[in-house]
Coordinates of C-alpha atoms and ligand atoms in Angstrom, one line a residue:
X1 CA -2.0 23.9 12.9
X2 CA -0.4 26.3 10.3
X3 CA 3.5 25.7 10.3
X4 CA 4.6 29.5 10.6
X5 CA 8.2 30.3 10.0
X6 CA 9.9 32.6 12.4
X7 CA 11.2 35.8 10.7
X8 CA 14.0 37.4 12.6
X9 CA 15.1 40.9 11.6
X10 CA 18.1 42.0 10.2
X11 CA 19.7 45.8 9.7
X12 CA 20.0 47.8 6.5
X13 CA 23.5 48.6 7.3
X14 CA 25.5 45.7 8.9
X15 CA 25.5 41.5 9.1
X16 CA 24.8 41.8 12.8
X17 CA 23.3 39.2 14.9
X18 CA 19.5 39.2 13.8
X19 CA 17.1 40.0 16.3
X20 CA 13.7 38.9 17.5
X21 CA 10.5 41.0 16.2
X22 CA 9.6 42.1 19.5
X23 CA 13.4 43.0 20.0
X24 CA 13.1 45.3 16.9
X25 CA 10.2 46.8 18.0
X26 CA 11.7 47.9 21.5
X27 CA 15.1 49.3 19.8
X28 CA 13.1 50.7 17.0
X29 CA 16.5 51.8 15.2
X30 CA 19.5 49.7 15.0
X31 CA 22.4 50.5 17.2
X32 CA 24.8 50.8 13.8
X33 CA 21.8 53.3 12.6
X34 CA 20.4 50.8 10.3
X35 CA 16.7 50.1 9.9
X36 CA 15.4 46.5 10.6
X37 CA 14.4 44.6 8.4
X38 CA 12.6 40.9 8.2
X39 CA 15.1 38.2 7.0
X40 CA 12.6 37.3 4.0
X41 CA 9.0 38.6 3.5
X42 CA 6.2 35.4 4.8
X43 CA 3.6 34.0 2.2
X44 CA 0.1 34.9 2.9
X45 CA -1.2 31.5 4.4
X46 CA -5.0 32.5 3.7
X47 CA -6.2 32.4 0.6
X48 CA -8.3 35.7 -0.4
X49 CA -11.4 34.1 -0.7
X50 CA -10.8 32.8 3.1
X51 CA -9.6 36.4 4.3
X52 CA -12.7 37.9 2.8
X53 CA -14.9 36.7 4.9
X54 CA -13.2 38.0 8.1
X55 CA -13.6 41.3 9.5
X56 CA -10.5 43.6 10.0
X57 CA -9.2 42.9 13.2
X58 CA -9.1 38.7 11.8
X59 CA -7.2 40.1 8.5
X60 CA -4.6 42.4 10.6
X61 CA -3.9 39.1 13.3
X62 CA -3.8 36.9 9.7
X63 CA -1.1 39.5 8.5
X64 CA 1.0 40.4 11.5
X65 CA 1.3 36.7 13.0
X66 CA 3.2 36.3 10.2
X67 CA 5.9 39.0 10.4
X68 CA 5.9 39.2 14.5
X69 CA 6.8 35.6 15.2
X70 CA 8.0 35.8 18.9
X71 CA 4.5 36.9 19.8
X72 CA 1.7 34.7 21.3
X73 CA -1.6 34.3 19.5
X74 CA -3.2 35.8 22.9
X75 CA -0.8 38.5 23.0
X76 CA -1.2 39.7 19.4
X77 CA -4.4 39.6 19.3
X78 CA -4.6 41.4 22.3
X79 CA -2.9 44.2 21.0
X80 CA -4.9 44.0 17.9
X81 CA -8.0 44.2 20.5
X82 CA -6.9 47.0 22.3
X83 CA -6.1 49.0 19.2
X84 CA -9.1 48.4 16.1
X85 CA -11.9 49.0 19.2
X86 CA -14.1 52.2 19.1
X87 CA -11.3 54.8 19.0
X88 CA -12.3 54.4 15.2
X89 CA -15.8 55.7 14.0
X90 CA -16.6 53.4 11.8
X91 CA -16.4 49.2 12.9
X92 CA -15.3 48.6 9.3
X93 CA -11.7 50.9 10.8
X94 CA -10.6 51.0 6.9
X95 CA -13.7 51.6 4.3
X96 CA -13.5 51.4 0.5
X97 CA -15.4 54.1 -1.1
X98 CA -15.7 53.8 -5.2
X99 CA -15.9 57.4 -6.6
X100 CA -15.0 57.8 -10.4
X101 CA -13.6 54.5 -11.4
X102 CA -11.3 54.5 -8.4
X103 CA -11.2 52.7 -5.2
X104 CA -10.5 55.2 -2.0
X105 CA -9.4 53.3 1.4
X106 CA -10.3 55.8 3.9
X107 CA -7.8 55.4 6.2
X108 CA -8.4 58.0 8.5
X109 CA -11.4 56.8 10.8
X110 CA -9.1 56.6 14.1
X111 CA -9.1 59.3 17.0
X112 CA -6.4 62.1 15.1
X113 CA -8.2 61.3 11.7
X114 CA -5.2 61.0 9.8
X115 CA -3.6 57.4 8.5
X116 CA -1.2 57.4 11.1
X117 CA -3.7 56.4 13.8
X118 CA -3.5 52.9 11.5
X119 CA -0.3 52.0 13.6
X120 CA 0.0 54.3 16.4
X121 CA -2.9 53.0 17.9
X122 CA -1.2 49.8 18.2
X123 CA 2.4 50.5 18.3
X124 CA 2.0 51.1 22.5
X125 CA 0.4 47.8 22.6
X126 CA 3.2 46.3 20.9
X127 CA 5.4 48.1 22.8
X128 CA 4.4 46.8 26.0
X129 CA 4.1 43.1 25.0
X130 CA 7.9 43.2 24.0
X131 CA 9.3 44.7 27.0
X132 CA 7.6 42.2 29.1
X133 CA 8.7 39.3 26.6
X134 CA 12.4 40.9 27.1
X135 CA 12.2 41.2 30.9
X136 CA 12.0 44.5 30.3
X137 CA 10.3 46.1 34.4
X138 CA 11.3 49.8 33.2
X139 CA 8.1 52.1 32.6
X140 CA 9.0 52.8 28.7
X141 CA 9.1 56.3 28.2
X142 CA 8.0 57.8 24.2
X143 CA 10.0 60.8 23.2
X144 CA 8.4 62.8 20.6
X145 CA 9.8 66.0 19.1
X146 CA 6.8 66.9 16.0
X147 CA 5.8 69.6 13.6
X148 CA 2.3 68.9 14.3
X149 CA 0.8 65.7 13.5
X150 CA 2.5 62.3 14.6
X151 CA 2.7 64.5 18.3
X152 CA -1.1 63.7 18.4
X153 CA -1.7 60.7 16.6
X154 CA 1.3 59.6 19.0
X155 CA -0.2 61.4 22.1
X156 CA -3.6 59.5 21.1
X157 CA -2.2 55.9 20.8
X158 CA 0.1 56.3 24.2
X159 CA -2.7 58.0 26.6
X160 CA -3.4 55.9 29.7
X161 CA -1.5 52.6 28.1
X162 CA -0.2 50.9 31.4
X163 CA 3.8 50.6 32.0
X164 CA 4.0 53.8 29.0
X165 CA 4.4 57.6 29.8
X166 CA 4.7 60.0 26.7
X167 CA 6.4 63.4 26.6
X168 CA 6.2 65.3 23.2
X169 CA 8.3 68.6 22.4
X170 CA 6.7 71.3 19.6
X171 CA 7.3 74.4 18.4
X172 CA 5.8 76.9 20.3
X173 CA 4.9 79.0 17.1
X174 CA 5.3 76.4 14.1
X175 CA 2.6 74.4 14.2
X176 CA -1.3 75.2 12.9
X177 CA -3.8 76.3 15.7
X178 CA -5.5 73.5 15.4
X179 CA -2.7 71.1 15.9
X180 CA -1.7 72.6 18.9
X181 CA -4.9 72.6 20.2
X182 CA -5.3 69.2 19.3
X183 CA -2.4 68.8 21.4
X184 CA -2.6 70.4 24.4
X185 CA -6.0 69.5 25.2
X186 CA -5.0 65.5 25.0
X187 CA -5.7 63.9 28.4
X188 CA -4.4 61.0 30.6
X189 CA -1.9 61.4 33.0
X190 CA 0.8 59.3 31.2
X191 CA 0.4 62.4 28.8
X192 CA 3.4 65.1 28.6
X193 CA 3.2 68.1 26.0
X194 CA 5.6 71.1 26.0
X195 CA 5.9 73.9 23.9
X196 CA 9.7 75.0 23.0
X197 CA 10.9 78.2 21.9
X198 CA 12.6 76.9 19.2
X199 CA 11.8 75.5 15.4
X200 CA 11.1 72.0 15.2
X201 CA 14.8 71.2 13.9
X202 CA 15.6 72.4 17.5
X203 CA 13.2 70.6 19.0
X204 CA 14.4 67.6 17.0
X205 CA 17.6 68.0 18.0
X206 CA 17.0 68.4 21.6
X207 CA 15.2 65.2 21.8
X208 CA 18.1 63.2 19.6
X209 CA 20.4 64.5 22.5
X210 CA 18.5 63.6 25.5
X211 CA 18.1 59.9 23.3
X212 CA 21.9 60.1 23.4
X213 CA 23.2 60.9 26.9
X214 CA 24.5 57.7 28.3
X215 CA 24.6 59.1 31.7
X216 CA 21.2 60.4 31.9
X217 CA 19.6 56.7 30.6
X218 CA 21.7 55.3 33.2
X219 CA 20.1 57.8 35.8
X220 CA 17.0 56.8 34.7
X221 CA 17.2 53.6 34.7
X222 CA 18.0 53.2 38.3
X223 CA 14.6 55.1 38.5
X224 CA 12.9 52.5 36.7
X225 CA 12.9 54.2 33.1
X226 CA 13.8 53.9 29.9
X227 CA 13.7 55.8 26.9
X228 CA 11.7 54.6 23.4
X229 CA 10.6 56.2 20.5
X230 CA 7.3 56.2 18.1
X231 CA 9.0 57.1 14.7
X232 CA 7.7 55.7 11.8
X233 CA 10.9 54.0 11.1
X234 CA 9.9 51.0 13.5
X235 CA 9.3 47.7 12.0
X236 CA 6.1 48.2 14.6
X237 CA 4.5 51.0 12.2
X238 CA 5.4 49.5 9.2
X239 CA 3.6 45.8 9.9
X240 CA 0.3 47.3 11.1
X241 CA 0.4 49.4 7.6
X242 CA 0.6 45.9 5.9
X243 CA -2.9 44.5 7.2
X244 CA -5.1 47.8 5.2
X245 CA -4.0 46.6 1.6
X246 CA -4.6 43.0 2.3
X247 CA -8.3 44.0 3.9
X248 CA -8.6 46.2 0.4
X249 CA -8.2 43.6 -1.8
X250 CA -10.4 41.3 0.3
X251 CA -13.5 43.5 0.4
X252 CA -13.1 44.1 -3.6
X253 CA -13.0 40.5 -3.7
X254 CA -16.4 40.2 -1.0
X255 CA -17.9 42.7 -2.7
X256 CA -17.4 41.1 -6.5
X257 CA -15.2 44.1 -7.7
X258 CA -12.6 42.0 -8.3
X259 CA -12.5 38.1 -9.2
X260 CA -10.0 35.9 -7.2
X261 CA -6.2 36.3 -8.1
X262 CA -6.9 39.6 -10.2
X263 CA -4.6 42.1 -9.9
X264 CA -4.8 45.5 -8.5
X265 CA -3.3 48.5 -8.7
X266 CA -2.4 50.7 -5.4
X267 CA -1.7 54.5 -5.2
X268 CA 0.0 55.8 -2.2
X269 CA 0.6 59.9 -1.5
X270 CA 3.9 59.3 -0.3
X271 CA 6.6 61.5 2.3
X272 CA 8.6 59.1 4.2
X273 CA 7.9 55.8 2.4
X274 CA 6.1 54.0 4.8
X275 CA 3.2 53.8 3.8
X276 CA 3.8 52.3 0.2
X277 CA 7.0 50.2 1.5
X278 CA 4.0 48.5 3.2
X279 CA 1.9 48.2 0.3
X280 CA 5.2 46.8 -1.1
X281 CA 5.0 44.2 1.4
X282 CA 1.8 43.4 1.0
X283 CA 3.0 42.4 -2.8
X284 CA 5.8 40.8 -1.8
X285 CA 3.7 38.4 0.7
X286 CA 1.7 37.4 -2.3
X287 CA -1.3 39.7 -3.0
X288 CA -1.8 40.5 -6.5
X289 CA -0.8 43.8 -6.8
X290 CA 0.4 44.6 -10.4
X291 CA 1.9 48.5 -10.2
X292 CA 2.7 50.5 -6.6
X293 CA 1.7 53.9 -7.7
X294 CA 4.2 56.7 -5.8
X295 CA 2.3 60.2 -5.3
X296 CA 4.7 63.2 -4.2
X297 CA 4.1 66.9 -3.9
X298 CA 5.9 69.6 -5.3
X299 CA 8.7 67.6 -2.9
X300 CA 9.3 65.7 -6.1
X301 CA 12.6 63.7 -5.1
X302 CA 11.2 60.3 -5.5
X303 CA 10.1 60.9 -8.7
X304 CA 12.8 61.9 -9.9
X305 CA 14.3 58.5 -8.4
X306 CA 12.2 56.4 -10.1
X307 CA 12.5 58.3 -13.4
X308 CA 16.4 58.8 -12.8
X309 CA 17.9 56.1 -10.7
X310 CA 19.3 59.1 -8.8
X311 CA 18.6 60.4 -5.4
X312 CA 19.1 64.0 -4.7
X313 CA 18.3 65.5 -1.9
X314 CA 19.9 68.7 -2.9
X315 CA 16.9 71.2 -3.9
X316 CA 14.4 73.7 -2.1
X317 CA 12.3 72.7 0.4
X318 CA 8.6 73.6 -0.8
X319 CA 6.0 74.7 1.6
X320 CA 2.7 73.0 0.1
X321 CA -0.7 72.3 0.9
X322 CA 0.1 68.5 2.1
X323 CA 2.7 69.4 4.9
X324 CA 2.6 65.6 6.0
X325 CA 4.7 65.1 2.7
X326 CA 7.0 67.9 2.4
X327 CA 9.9 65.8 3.0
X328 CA 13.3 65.6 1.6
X329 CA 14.7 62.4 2.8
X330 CA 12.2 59.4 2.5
X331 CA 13.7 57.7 5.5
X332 CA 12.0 54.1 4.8
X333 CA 13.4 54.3 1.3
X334 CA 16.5 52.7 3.2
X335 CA 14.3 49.4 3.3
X336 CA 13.5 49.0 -0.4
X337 CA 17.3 50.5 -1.3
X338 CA 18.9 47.6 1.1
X339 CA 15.8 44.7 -0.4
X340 CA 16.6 45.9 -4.7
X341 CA 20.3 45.5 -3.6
X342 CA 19.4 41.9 -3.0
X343 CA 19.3 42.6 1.0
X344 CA 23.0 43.6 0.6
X345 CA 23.8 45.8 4.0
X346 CA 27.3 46.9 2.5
X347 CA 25.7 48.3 -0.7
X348 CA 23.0 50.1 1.3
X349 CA 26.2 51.1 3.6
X350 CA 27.7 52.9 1.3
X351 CA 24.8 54.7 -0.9
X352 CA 23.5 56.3 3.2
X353 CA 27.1 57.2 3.5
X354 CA 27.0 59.0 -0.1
X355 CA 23.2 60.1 0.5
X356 CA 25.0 61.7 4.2
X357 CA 27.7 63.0 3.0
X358 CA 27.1 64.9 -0.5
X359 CA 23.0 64.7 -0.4
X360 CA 22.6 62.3 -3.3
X361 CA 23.5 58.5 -4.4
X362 CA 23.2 57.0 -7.5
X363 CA 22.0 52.9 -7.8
X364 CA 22.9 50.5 -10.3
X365 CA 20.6 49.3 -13.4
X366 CA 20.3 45.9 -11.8
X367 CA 18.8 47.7 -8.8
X368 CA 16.8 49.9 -11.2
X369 CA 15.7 47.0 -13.1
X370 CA 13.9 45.6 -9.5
X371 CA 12.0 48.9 -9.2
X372 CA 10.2 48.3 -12.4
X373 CA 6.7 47.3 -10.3
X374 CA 7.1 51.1 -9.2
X375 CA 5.6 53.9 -10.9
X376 CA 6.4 57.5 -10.1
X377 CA 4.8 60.8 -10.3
X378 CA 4.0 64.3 -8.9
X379 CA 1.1 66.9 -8.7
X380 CA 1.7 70.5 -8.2
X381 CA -0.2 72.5 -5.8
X382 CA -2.5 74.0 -8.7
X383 CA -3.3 70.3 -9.7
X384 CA -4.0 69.2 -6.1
X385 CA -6.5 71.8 -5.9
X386 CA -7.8 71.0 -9.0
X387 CA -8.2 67.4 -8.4
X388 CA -10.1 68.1 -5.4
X389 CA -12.6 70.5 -7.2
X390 CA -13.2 68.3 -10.3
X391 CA -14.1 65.2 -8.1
X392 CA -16.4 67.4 -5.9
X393 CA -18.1 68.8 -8.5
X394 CA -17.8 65.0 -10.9
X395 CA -19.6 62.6 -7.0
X396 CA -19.7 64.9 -4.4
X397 CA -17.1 63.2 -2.6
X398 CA -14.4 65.4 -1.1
X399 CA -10.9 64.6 -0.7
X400 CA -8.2 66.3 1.6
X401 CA -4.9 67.6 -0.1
X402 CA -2.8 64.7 0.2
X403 CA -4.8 62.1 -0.9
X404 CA -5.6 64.5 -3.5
X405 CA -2.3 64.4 -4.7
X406 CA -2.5 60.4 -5.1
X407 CA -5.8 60.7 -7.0
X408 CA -4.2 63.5 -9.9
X409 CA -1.1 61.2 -9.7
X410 CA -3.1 58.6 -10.6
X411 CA -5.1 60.3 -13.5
X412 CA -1.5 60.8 -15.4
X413 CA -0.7 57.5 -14.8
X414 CA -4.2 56.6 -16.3
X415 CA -3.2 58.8 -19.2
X416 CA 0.0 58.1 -19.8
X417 CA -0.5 53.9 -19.7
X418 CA -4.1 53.5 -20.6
X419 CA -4.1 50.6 -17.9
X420 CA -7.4 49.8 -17.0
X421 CA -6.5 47.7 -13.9
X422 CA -8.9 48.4 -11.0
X423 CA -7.5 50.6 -8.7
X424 CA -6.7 51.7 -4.9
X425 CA -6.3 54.8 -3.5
X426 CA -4.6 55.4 0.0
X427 CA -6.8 58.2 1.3
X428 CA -4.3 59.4 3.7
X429 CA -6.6 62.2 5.9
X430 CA -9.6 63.2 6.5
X431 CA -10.9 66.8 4.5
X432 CA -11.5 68.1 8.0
X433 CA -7.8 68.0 9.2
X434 CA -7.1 70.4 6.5
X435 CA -10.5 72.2 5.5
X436 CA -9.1 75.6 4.7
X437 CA -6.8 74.1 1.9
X438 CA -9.7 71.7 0.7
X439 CA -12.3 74.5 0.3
X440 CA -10.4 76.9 -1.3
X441 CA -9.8 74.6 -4.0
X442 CA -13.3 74.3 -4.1
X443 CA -14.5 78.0 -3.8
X444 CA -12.3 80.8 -3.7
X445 CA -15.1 82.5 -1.7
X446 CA -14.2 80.8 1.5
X447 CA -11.3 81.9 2.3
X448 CA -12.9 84.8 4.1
X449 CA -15.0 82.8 6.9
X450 CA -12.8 81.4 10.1
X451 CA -11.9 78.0 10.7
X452 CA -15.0 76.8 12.2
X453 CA -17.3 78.3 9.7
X454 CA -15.4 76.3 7.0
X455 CA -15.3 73.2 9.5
X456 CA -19.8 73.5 9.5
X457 CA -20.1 74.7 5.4
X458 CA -17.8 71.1 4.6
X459 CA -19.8 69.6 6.4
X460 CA -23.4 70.4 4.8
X461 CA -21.5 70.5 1.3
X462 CA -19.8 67.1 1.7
X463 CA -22.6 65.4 3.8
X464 CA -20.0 64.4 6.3
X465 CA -21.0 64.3 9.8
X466 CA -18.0 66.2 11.2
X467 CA -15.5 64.0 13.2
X468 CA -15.4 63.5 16.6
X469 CA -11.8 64.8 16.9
X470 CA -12.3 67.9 15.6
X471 CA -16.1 68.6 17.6
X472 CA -13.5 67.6 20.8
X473 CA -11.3 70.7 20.0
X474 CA -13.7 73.3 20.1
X475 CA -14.6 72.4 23.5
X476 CA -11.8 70.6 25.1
X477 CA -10.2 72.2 28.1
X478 CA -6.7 73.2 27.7
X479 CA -4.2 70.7 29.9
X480 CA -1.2 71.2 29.1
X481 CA 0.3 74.4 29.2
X482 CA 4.2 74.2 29.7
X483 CA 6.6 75.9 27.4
X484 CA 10.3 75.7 28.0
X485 CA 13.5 77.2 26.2
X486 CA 15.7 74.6 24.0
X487 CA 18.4 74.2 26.5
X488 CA 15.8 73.3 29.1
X489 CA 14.2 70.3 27.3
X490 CA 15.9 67.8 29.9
X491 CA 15.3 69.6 33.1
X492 CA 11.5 69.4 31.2
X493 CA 11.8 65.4 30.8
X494 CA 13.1 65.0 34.8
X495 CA 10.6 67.5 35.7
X496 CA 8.2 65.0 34.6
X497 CA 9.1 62.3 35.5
X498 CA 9.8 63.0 38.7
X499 CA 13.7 62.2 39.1
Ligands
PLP1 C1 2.5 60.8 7.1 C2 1.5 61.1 6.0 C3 1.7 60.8 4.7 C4 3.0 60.2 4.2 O1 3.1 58.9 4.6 P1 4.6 58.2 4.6 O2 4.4 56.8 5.1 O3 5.4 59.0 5.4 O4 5.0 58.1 3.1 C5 0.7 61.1 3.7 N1 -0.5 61.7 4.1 C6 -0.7 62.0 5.4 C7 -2.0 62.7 5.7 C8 0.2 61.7 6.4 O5 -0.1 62.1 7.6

């Protein structure tokens, strides 16, 4: 028997009590609005040459047995079951494809085709395991208020999960036509969509009040309810995203790329910081990962971090071609500010306060000096399209825009270092979730044919069988047809619900 070290988890903004793992997972935020995280980052206890011979599901139990350690073996790889089945298309769930001297981990095989299916297929299973490990009887109800694409990944993950009912708010007229189709043609009768007339800030907002009415949860709970929520800021979307690097490096291993112990490099197009805060993990756990490479859009605040040591929130907000990463405050960022201040809540206290208050902070050059594994840059929208033309025309291999922005991050960095270390990409979304951007940076001529066409010609140009989830949409029946005004959003919830 492996002697396995419980982690408990702490927040980025007070010396509270720590919690249990499944504890974090059912609070999701702190109640002092810290983020929670593990009291020290577990050693791999497999070797890579023992993880390479396992298949993903035995790597992602390998991984997360280590961070969630109030959960059974049964129950965790339960979940893990009930997650990594056939809701993927491929059994491999994350596959490497080399294309021009770079390693691409596609990790958008799950039912939405975008990354975040790598954790919100399991989050519900999660969920469910820690309420009944807390005593928790209450049906958990997910709130969701989206501009398009964790709604569906979200939708996807919660649909017909026992003891869960989910009930997500959009923007009646701000999200694509195909995300909204993708939406309101999701079934199962846990399943609650609802379009406001409203932006998403309002829709946002609407959802952080109905969060924050004591009187209401109290209501609810005498009904059996309770509230929970799917954002990426819980520590049970952030472990999940752990398991994909540690599968990489195994399968460059398996498939002699790499020899055991070399290091690798690991590119991530990055918007909220989860993504690569988990490939820091990953590092931090022991895999030999030499530089974490940071991709941002036009959205360039975090490269300006790394570059500066500043944070500054204060700018424009672009509109670009990789909407998933038009963001402006990398929430996870509050994980690796609290870990470089040497998991010091009262410094990280005080930068949120100065990053709430006047947009910006400033951190030390001891802090600066542990971000020197990080590497930042940005492509702009011209170079994101160009990056997906010259690899199309260079393998054939098409790429969608945001991990296109990764990939033309990752040519400067080539340029700029000269490093030769063997490299992985993040491949964030499939082409097909955003055809019309991909094949206009291929052909200009394309731009006249509809949405479908473009869906077929990608197809036949990229020799990609077209994905189940979008073949779904052009067929689906509509289900869900409710629309309600901001103000209405709890009458919406009750409605629902039944109370
Ligand atoms: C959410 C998302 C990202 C950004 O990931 P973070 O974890 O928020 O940094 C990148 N690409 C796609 C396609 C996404 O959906």
């Amino acid at each position: 028997m492996e002697n396995i070290t419980e982690v408990l988890y702490n927040s980025t903004r007070s010396k509270g009590k720590p919690v249990t793992a499944s504890q974090a997972i059912l609070k999701g935020l702190s109640d002092d609005g810290g983020l929670f995280v593990p009291d020290h980052i577990p050693a791999l206890t497999k070797s890579p040459a023992e993880l390479s011979a396992m298949n993903y599901k035995q790597v992602a139990y390998e991984v997360m047995k280590l961070f969630l350690t109030d959960l059974t073996e049964e129950e965790l790889k339960s979940c893990i079951d009930k997650a990594y089945d056939s809701k993927f298309d491929t059994e491999v769930i994350a596959p490497l494809v080399e294309a021009q001297g770079a390693y691409y981990l596609e990790l958008f095989h799950g039912s939405t085709i975008a990354f975040k299916d790598m954790a919100l297929s399991i989050l519900p299973h999660l969920l469910i395991t820690s309420a009944r490990k807390n005593q928790i009887k209450n049906e958990i109800v997910i709130l969701t208020a989206t501009s398009g694409d964790t709604g569906k990944a979200a939708l996807a993950g919660f649909a017909g999960v026992e003891g869960t009912r989910i009930i997500v708010f959009y923007p009646k007229n701000g999200v694509s036509p195909i995300q909204e189709k993708q939406m309101v043609t999701q079934k199962g009768d846990n399943t609650f969509v609802v379009g406001i007339h409203g932006n998403f800030d309002d829709a946002q907002t609407g959802v952080k009040k109905i969060f924050s009415d004591k009187e209401f949860a109290e209501e609810l709970d005498a009904k059996g309810f309770q509230f929970s929520s799917a954002n990426s800021i819980n520590i049970g979307r952030l472990v999940p995203q752990v398991c994909y690097y540690v599968y990489a490096y195994a399968q460059l291993l398996k498939e002699g790329k790499i020899t055991e112990g070399e290091k690798i490099n690991v590119v991530v197009p990055t918007g909220n910081f989860g993504n690569i805060l988990a490939a820091f993990y990953a590092k931090n756990m022991g895999l030999p990962i030499h530089k974490l490479i940071c991709a941002s859009n036009e959205n360039k605040v975090l490269y300006d971090f790394f570059r500066t040591g500043t944070y500054d929130r204060n700018r424009e907000f672009v509109l670009t071609s990789s909407p998933s990463m038009d963001i402006l405050i990398s929430s996870n960022l509050e994980r690796l500010i609290y870990h470089i201040a040497g998991d010091n809540a009262d410094k990280n206290k005080e930068l949120m306060a100065s990053l709430g208050g006047q947009g910006r902070y400033e951190i030390s050059a001891g802090m600066r000096e542990e971000l020197k594994d990080f590497y930042g840059n940005f492509a702009s929208e011209e170079e994101t399209a160009e990056e997906i033309a010259r690899l199309y025309r260079a393998c054939g291999y098409v790429l969608d825009t945001h991990t296109s922005v990764a990939s033309a991050v990752y040519r400067k960095y080539i340029a700029e270092t000269g490093d030769t270390t063997k490299t992985v990409i993040a491949s964030t979304a499939s082409p097909f979730k955003f055809t019309r951007s991909v094949m206009n940076a291929i052909d200009k001529k394309y731009d006249a044919m509809s949405d479908l066409e473009l869906v077929d010609e990608l197809s036949g140009l990229a020799n990609v069988k077209i994905p189940g989830a979008i073949e779904e949409i052009r067929t689906a029946p509509v289900v869900h047809d409710h629309q309600c005004e901001v103000d209405e959003m709890k009458d919406a919830v009750k409605g629902f619900l039944g109370v």
